[in-house]
């Protein structure tokens, strides 16, 4: 496969470029971290406690896991995050593009429903995962909660990465489709060059 065939360039207004490029990088890296974690899990038997690289393996697996969770929370976690997907409805040009790609109304409810529908995830499942994943980030990544007055043994939930990967892919597909709505030639308004990989067809079958 020649990856150069998938490289596309469009030109986007400054504010929209800053948001889309930051979100695109986070979701792409997030997908890779989920895949790396899955791969290392599949070869775990080769790094049992008797092997010299056991400690390296544990640290590597945990690092990919925490990176995946951290990146997920930057785009799906707190609504105040500057890269949260809700920010896609904050500028008029992106609102227009969201309607063009098939979202019925450019509001948080329809945007969330569109993303969840893209990965066949029920809202109740997502809401539960969202709450528990944010809790893991807040108590184990951003802070390290340890007091027995605050957390009991076994209380910490370790979210599985299958939902994270599926929602990453759904958002990646949306960002790609949004990018494709911008011109391939810059002008006074669309002046910031955005390079992306148009893997939209592959993403449809990756989940």
PDB file of C-alpha atoms in Angstrom:
ATOM      1  CA  UNK A   1       0.000   0.000   0.000  1.00  0.00           C
ATOM      2  CA  UNK A   2       1.381   3.379  -1.024  1.00  0.00           C
ATOM      3  CA  UNK A   3       0.510   5.742   1.828  1.00  0.00           C
ATOM      4  CA  UNK A   4       1.150   8.751  -0.384  1.00  0.00           C
ATOM      5  CA  UNK A   5      -2.089   7.908  -2.188  1.00  0.00           C
ATOM      6  CA  UNK A   6      -3.976   8.700   1.020  1.00  0.00           C
ATOM      7  CA  UNK A   7      -2.305  12.045   1.793  1.00  0.00           C
ATOM      8  CA  UNK A   8      -4.577  15.000   1.173  1.00  0.00           C
ATOM      9  CA  UNK A   9      -4.200  18.737   1.635  1.00  0.00           C
ATOM     10  CA  UNK A  10      -6.901  21.295   2.270  1.00  0.00           C
ATOM     11  CA  UNK A  11      -6.918  24.878   3.472  1.00  0.00           C
ATOM     12  CA  UNK A  12      -8.865  25.890   6.570  1.00  0.00           C
ATOM     13  CA  UNK A  13      -9.491  29.161   8.463  1.00  0.00           C
ATOM     14  CA  UNK A  14      -7.107  29.776  11.371  1.00  0.00           C
ATOM     15  CA  UNK A  15      -9.408  29.030  14.333  1.00  0.00           C
ATOM     16  CA  UNK A  16     -10.902  25.931  12.722  1.00  0.00           C
ATOM     17  CA  UNK A  17      -7.440  24.735  11.680  1.00  0.00           C
ATOM     18  CA  UNK A  18      -6.145  24.936  15.228  1.00  0.00           C
ATOM     19  CA  UNK A  19      -9.048  22.840  16.539  1.00  0.00           C
ATOM     20  CA  UNK A  20      -9.228  20.237  13.776  1.00  0.00           C
ATOM     21  CA  UNK A  21      -5.470  19.680  13.587  1.00  0.00           C
ATOM     22  CA  UNK A  22      -5.195  19.244  17.370  1.00  0.00           C
ATOM     23  CA  UNK A  23      -8.154  16.852  17.502  1.00  0.00           C
ATOM     24  CA  UNK A  24      -6.946  14.897  14.479  1.00  0.00           C
ATOM     25  CA  UNK A  25      -3.534  14.341  16.051  1.00  0.00           C
ATOM     26  CA  UNK A  26      -5.080  13.217  19.332  1.00  0.00           C
ATOM     27  CA  UNK A  27      -7.502  10.723  17.783  1.00  0.00           C
ATOM     28  CA  UNK A  28      -4.898   9.244  15.421  1.00  0.00           C
ATOM     29  CA  UNK A  29      -2.371   8.819  18.223  1.00  0.00           C
ATOM     30  CA  UNK A  30      -5.134   7.446  20.433  1.00  0.00           C
ATOM     31  CA  UNK A  31      -6.001   4.748  17.898  1.00  0.00           C
ATOM     32  CA  UNK A  32      -2.342   3.748  17.677  1.00  0.00           C
ATOM     33  CA  UNK A  33      -2.005   3.558  21.478  1.00  0.00           C
ATOM     34  CA  UNK A  34      -5.065   1.286  21.649  1.00  0.00           C
ATOM     35  CA  UNK A  35      -3.623  -0.933  18.917  1.00  0.00           C
ATOM     36  CA  UNK A  36      -0.178  -1.071  20.546  1.00  0.00           C
ATOM     37  CA  UNK A  37      -1.762  -2.049  23.870  1.00  0.00           C
ATOM     38  CA  UNK A  38      -3.774  -4.769  22.136  1.00  0.00           C
ATOM     39  CA  UNK A  39      -0.672  -6.088  20.367  1.00  0.00           C
ATOM     40  CA  UNK A  40       1.395  -6.256  23.544  1.00  0.00           C
ATOM     41  CA  UNK A  41      -1.464  -8.012  25.324  1.00  0.00           C
ATOM     42  CA  UNK A  42      -1.411 -10.645  22.580  1.00  0.00           C
ATOM     43  CA  UNK A  43       2.268 -11.478  23.229  1.00  0.00           C
ATOM     44  CA  UNK A  44       2.123 -11.254  27.022  1.00  0.00           C
ATOM     45  CA  UNK A  45       3.003 -14.941  27.455  1.00  0.00           C
ATOM     46  CA  UNK A  46       6.399 -14.252  25.894  1.00  0.00           C
ATOM     47  CA  UNK A  47       7.220 -11.825  28.722  1.00  0.00           C
ATOM     48  CA  UNK A  48       6.360 -13.776  31.850  1.00  0.00           C
ATOM     49  CA  UNK A  49       8.064 -13.117  35.188  1.00  0.00           C
ATOM     50  CA  UNK A  50      10.911 -15.486  34.317  1.00  0.00           C
ATOM     51  CA  UNK A  51      12.021 -13.453  31.283  1.00  0.00           C
ATOM     52  CA  UNK A  52      14.618 -10.656  31.663  1.00  0.00           C
ATOM     53  CA  UNK A  53      12.401  -8.104  29.882  1.00  0.00           C
ATOM     54  CA  UNK A  54       9.361  -8.655  32.083  1.00  0.00           C
ATOM     55  CA  UNK A  55       9.592  -5.285  33.875  1.00  0.00           C
ATOM     56  CA  UNK A  56      10.158  -3.434  30.564  1.00  0.00           C
ATOM     57  CA  UNK A  57       7.083  -5.174  29.158  1.00  0.00           C
ATOM     58  CA  UNK A  58       4.878  -4.189  32.096  1.00  0.00           C
ATOM     59  CA  UNK A  59       5.967  -0.550  31.932  1.00  0.00           C
ATOM     60  CA  UNK A  60       5.434  -0.443  28.153  1.00  0.00           C
ATOM     61  CA  UNK A  61       1.950  -1.944  28.305  1.00  0.00           C
ATOM     62  CA  UNK A  62       0.917   0.388  31.125  1.00  0.00           C
ATOM     63  CA  UNK A  63       2.328   3.429  29.314  1.00  0.00           C
ATOM     64  CA  UNK A  64       0.344   2.709  26.153  1.00  0.00           C
ATOM     65  CA  UNK A  65      -2.766   2.117  28.230  1.00  0.00           C
ATOM     66  CA  UNK A  66      -2.468   5.389  30.132  1.00  0.00           C
ATOM     67  CA  UNK A  67      -1.680   7.325  26.951  1.00  0.00           C
ATOM     68  CA  UNK A  68      -4.800   5.925  25.284  1.00  0.00           C
ATOM     69  CA  UNK A  69      -6.973   6.912  28.256  1.00  0.00           C
ATOM     70  CA  UNK A  70      -5.366  10.354  28.520  1.00  0.00           C
ATOM     71  CA  UNK A  71      -5.879  11.099  24.826  1.00  0.00           C
ATOM     72  CA  UNK A  72      -9.464   9.841  24.958  1.00  0.00           C
ATOM     73  CA  UNK A  73     -10.271  12.194  27.804  1.00  0.00           C
ATOM     74  CA  UNK A  74      -8.829  15.148  25.880  1.00  0.00           C
ATOM     75  CA  UNK A  75     -11.455  14.729  23.154  1.00  0.00           C
ATOM     76  CA  UNK A  76     -14.296  12.961  25.006  1.00  0.00           C
ATOM     77  CA  UNK A  77     -13.738  13.770  28.688  1.00  0.00           C
ATOM     78  CA  UNK A  78     -14.560  17.071  30.380  1.00  0.00           C
ATOM     79  CA  UNK A  79     -16.569  19.471  28.248  1.00  0.00           C
ATOM     80  CA  UNK A  80     -14.171  22.244  29.269  1.00  0.00           C
ATOM     81  CA  UNK A  81     -11.300  20.552  27.420  1.00  0.00           C
ATOM     82  CA  UNK A  82     -10.177  22.825  24.546  1.00  0.00           C
ATOM     83  CA  UNK A  83     -10.104  19.789  22.220  1.00  0.00           C
ATOM     84  CA  UNK A  84     -13.423  18.269  23.324  1.00  0.00           C
ATOM     85  CA  UNK A  85     -15.515  17.297  20.322  1.00  0.00           C
ATOM     86  CA  UNK A  86     -18.309  19.657  21.430  1.00  0.00           C
ATOM     87  CA  UNK A  87     -16.068  22.517  20.244  1.00  0.00           C
ATOM     88  CA  UNK A  88     -16.834  21.490  16.663  1.00  0.00           C
ATOM     89  CA  UNK A  89     -20.136  23.372  16.941  1.00  0.00           C
ATOM     90  CA  UNK A  90     -18.564  26.595  18.214  1.00  0.00           C
ATOM     91  CA  UNK A  91     -17.747  28.166  14.839  1.00  0.00           C
ATOM     92  CA  UNK A  92     -20.198  28.907  12.044  1.00  0.00           C
ATOM     93  CA  UNK A  93     -18.042  27.435   9.275  1.00  0.00           C
ATOM     94  CA  UNK A  94     -17.806  24.084  11.067  1.00  0.00           C
ATOM     95  CA  UNK A  95     -21.523  24.131  11.844  1.00  0.00           C
ATOM     96  CA  UNK A  96     -22.201  24.403   8.113  1.00  0.00           C
ATOM     97  CA  UNK A  97     -19.771  21.566   7.366  1.00  0.00           C
ATOM     98  CA  UNK A  98     -21.342  19.338  10.057  1.00  0.00           C
ATOM     99  CA  UNK A  99     -24.719  19.728   8.383  1.00  0.00           C
ATOM    100  CA  UNK A 100     -23.136  18.920   5.023  1.00  0.00           C
ATOM    101  CA  UNK A 101     -21.682  15.621   6.289  1.00  0.00           C
ATOM    102  CA  UNK A 102     -25.074  14.420   7.503  1.00  0.00           C
ATOM    103  CA  UNK A 103     -25.620  15.621  11.059  1.00  0.00           C
ATOM    104  CA  UNK A 104     -29.290  16.608  11.365  1.00  0.00           C
ATOM    105  CA  UNK A 105     -28.665  19.597  13.624  1.00  0.00           C
ATOM    106  CA  UNK A 106     -25.414  21.146  14.810  1.00  0.00           C
ATOM    107  CA  UNK A 107     -25.943  20.770  18.554  1.00  0.00           C
ATOM    108  CA  UNK A 108     -24.340  18.608  21.223  1.00  0.00           C
ATOM    109  CA  UNK A 109     -27.131  16.019  21.269  1.00  0.00           C
ATOM    110  CA  UNK A 110     -27.065  15.345  17.530  1.00  0.00           C
ATOM    111  CA  UNK A 111     -23.277  15.470  17.348  1.00  0.00           C
ATOM    112  CA  UNK A 112     -22.962  12.902  20.132  1.00  0.00           C
ATOM    113  CA  UNK A 113     -25.625  10.710  18.549  1.00  0.00           C
ATOM    114  CA  UNK A 114     -23.880  10.884  15.187  1.00  0.00           C
ATOM    115  CA  UNK A 115     -20.568   9.714  16.682  1.00  0.00           C
ATOM    116  CA  UNK A 116     -22.152   6.932  18.722  1.00  0.00           C
ATOM    117  CA  UNK A 117     -24.170   5.734  15.761  1.00  0.00           C
ATOM    118  CA  UNK A 118     -20.910   5.546  13.812  1.00  0.00           C
ATOM    119  CA  UNK A 119     -19.592   2.918  16.213  1.00  0.00           C
ATOM    120  CA  UNK A 120     -22.901   1.193  17.095  1.00  0.00           C
ATOM    121  CA  UNK A 121     -22.696   2.303  20.707  1.00  0.00           C
ATOM    122  CA  UNK A 122     -25.730   3.005  22.867  1.00  0.00           C
ATOM    123  CA  UNK A 123     -25.852   6.302  24.747  1.00  0.00           C
ATOM    124  CA  UNK A 124     -26.206   4.509  28.093  1.00  0.00           C
ATOM    125  CA  UNK A 125     -23.085   2.436  27.433  1.00  0.00           C
ATOM    126  CA  UNK A 126     -21.138   5.519  26.420  1.00  0.00           C
ATOM    127  CA  UNK A 127     -22.282   7.556  29.434  1.00  0.00           C
ATOM    128  CA  UNK A 128     -21.212   4.811  31.841  1.00  0.00           C
ATOM    129  CA  UNK A 129     -17.854   4.418  30.099  1.00  0.00           C
ATOM    130  CA  UNK A 130     -17.383   8.189  30.024  1.00  0.00           C
ATOM    131  CA  UNK A 131     -17.968   8.525  33.757  1.00  0.00           C
ATOM    132  CA  UNK A 132     -15.698   5.619  34.762  1.00  0.00           C
ATOM    133  CA  UNK A 133     -12.906   6.548  32.344  1.00  0.00           C
ATOM    134  CA  UNK A 134     -12.854  10.148  33.555  1.00  0.00           C
ATOM    135  CA  UNK A 135     -12.739   8.833  37.108  1.00  0.00           C
ATOM    136  CA  UNK A 136      -9.719   6.665  36.268  1.00  0.00           C
ATOM    137  CA  UNK A 137      -7.976   9.661  34.690  1.00  0.00           C
ATOM    138  CA  UNK A 138      -8.766  11.954  37.626  1.00  0.00           C
ATOM    139  CA  UNK A 139      -7.770   9.478  40.332  1.00  0.00           C
ATOM    140  CA  UNK A 140      -4.831   7.732  38.707  1.00  0.00           C
ATOM    141  CA  UNK A 141      -3.387   9.901  35.903  1.00  0.00           C
ATOM    142  CA  UNK A 142      -3.930  13.601  36.589  1.00  0.00           C
ATOM    143  CA  UNK A 143      -3.772  12.902  40.325  1.00  0.00           C
ATOM    144  CA  UNK A 144      -2.830   9.804  42.271  1.00  0.00           C
ATOM    145  CA  UNK A 145      -5.541   9.171  44.824  1.00  0.00           C
ATOM    146  CA  UNK A 146      -4.264   6.934  47.604  1.00  0.00           C
ATOM    147  CA  UNK A 147      -5.926   7.903  50.885  1.00  0.00           C
ATOM    148  CA  UNK A 148      -8.153   5.137  52.301  1.00  0.00           C
ATOM    149  CA  UNK A 149     -10.537   7.952  53.266  1.00  0.00           C
ATOM    150  CA  UNK A 150     -11.023   8.701  49.561  1.00  0.00           C
ATOM    151  CA  UNK A 151     -10.656   5.354  47.788  1.00  0.00           C
ATOM    152  CA  UNK A 152     -11.181   1.775  48.915  1.00  0.00           C
ATOM    153  CA  UNK A 153      -9.190  -1.261  47.843  1.00  0.00           C
ATOM    154  CA  UNK A 154     -10.475  -2.423  44.484  1.00  0.00           C
ATOM    155  CA  UNK A 155     -12.459   0.769  43.841  1.00  0.00           C
ATOM    156  CA  UNK A 156     -10.431   1.933  40.852  1.00  0.00           C
ATOM    157  CA  UNK A 157     -11.987   0.899  37.552  1.00  0.00           C
ATOM    158  CA  UNK A 158      -9.669   0.146  34.648  1.00  0.00           C
ATOM    159  CA  UNK A 159     -11.652   0.910  31.465  1.00  0.00           C
ATOM    160  CA  UNK A 160     -11.195  -1.442  28.552  1.00  0.00           C
ATOM    161  CA  UNK A 161      -9.940   0.209  25.397  1.00  0.00           C
ATOM    162  CA  UNK A 162     -12.414  -1.270  22.903  1.00  0.00           C
ATOM    163  CA  UNK A 163     -14.907   1.577  23.366  1.00  0.00           C
ATOM    164  CA  UNK A 164     -12.073   4.119  23.342  1.00  0.00           C
ATOM    165  CA  UNK A 165     -10.795   2.744  20.034  1.00  0.00           C
ATOM    166  CA  UNK A 166     -14.266   2.646  18.452  1.00  0.00           C
ATOM    167  CA  UNK A 167     -15.075   6.232  19.450  1.00  0.00           C
ATOM    168  CA  UNK A 168     -11.621   7.405  18.350  1.00  0.00           C
ATOM    169  CA  UNK A 169     -12.279   5.880  14.927  1.00  0.00           C
ATOM    170  CA  UNK A 170     -15.754   7.388  14.686  1.00  0.00           C
ATOM    171  CA  UNK A 171     -14.408  10.862  15.491  1.00  0.00           C
ATOM    172  CA  UNK A 172     -11.464  10.397  13.116  1.00  0.00           C
ATOM    173  CA  UNK A 173     -13.879   9.598  10.298  1.00  0.00           C
ATOM    174  CA  UNK A 174     -15.924  12.691  11.095  1.00  0.00           C
ATOM    175  CA  UNK A 175     -12.827  14.929  11.127  1.00  0.00           C
ATOM    176  CA  UNK A 176     -11.692  13.517   7.784  1.00  0.00           C
ATOM    177  CA  UNK A 177     -15.102  14.113   6.243  1.00  0.00           C
ATOM    178  CA  UNK A 178     -15.131  17.649   7.619  1.00  0.00           C
ATOM    179  CA  UNK A 179     -11.670  18.307   6.183  1.00  0.00           C
ATOM    180  CA  UNK A 180     -12.820  17.128   2.769  1.00  0.00           C
ATOM    181  CA  UNK A 181     -15.400  19.927   2.749  1.00  0.00           C
ATOM    182  CA  UNK A 182     -12.691  22.607   2.765  1.00  0.00           C
ATOM    183  CA  UNK A 183     -10.995  23.807  -0.446  1.00  0.00           C
ATOM    184  CA  UNK A 184      -7.819  22.236  -1.812  1.00  0.00           C
ATOM    185  CA  UNK A 185      -6.588  25.684  -2.845  1.00  0.00           C
ATOM    186  CA  UNK A 186      -6.079  28.368  -0.240  1.00  0.00           C
ATOM    187  CA  UNK A 187      -7.623  31.830  -0.252  1.00  0.00           C
ATOM    188  CA  UNK A 188      -7.830  34.811   2.102  1.00  0.00           C
ATOM    189  CA  UNK A 189     -10.213  33.021   4.450  1.00  0.00           C
ATOM    190  CA  UNK A 190      -8.987  29.437   4.121  1.00  0.00           C
ATOM    191  CA  UNK A 191      -5.293  30.117   4.526  1.00  0.00           C
ATOM    192  CA  UNK A 192      -3.948  27.394   6.832  1.00  0.00           C
ATOM    193  CA  UNK A 193      -2.676  24.222   5.204  1.00  0.00           C
ATOM    194  CA  UNK A 194      -3.966  21.005   6.766  1.00  0.00           C
ATOM    195  CA  UNK A 195      -2.368  17.731   5.733  1.00  0.00           C
ATOM    196  CA  UNK A 196      -4.265  14.575   6.615  1.00  0.00           C
ATOM    197  CA  UNK A 197      -4.615  10.957   5.606  1.00  0.00           C
ATOM    198  CA  UNK A 198      -7.879  10.136   3.887  1.00  0.00           C
ATOM    199  CA  UNK A 199      -8.377   6.668   5.332  1.00  0.00           C
ATOM    200  CA  UNK A 200     -12.146   7.153   5.447  1.00  0.00           C
ATOM    201  CA  UNK A 201     -12.930   3.994   3.476  1.00  0.00           C
ATOM    202  CA  UNK A 202     -10.557   1.912   5.583  1.00  0.00           C
ATOM    203  CA  UNK A 203     -11.969   3.334   8.824  1.00  0.00           C
ATOM    204  CA  UNK A 204     -15.459   2.180   7.883  1.00  0.00           C
ATOM    205  CA  UNK A 205     -14.243  -1.413   8.120  1.00  0.00           C
ATOM    206  CA  UNK A 206     -11.752  -1.010  10.990  1.00  0.00           C
ATOM    207  CA  UNK A 207     -14.285  -1.303  13.786  1.00  0.00           C
TER     208      UNK A 207
END
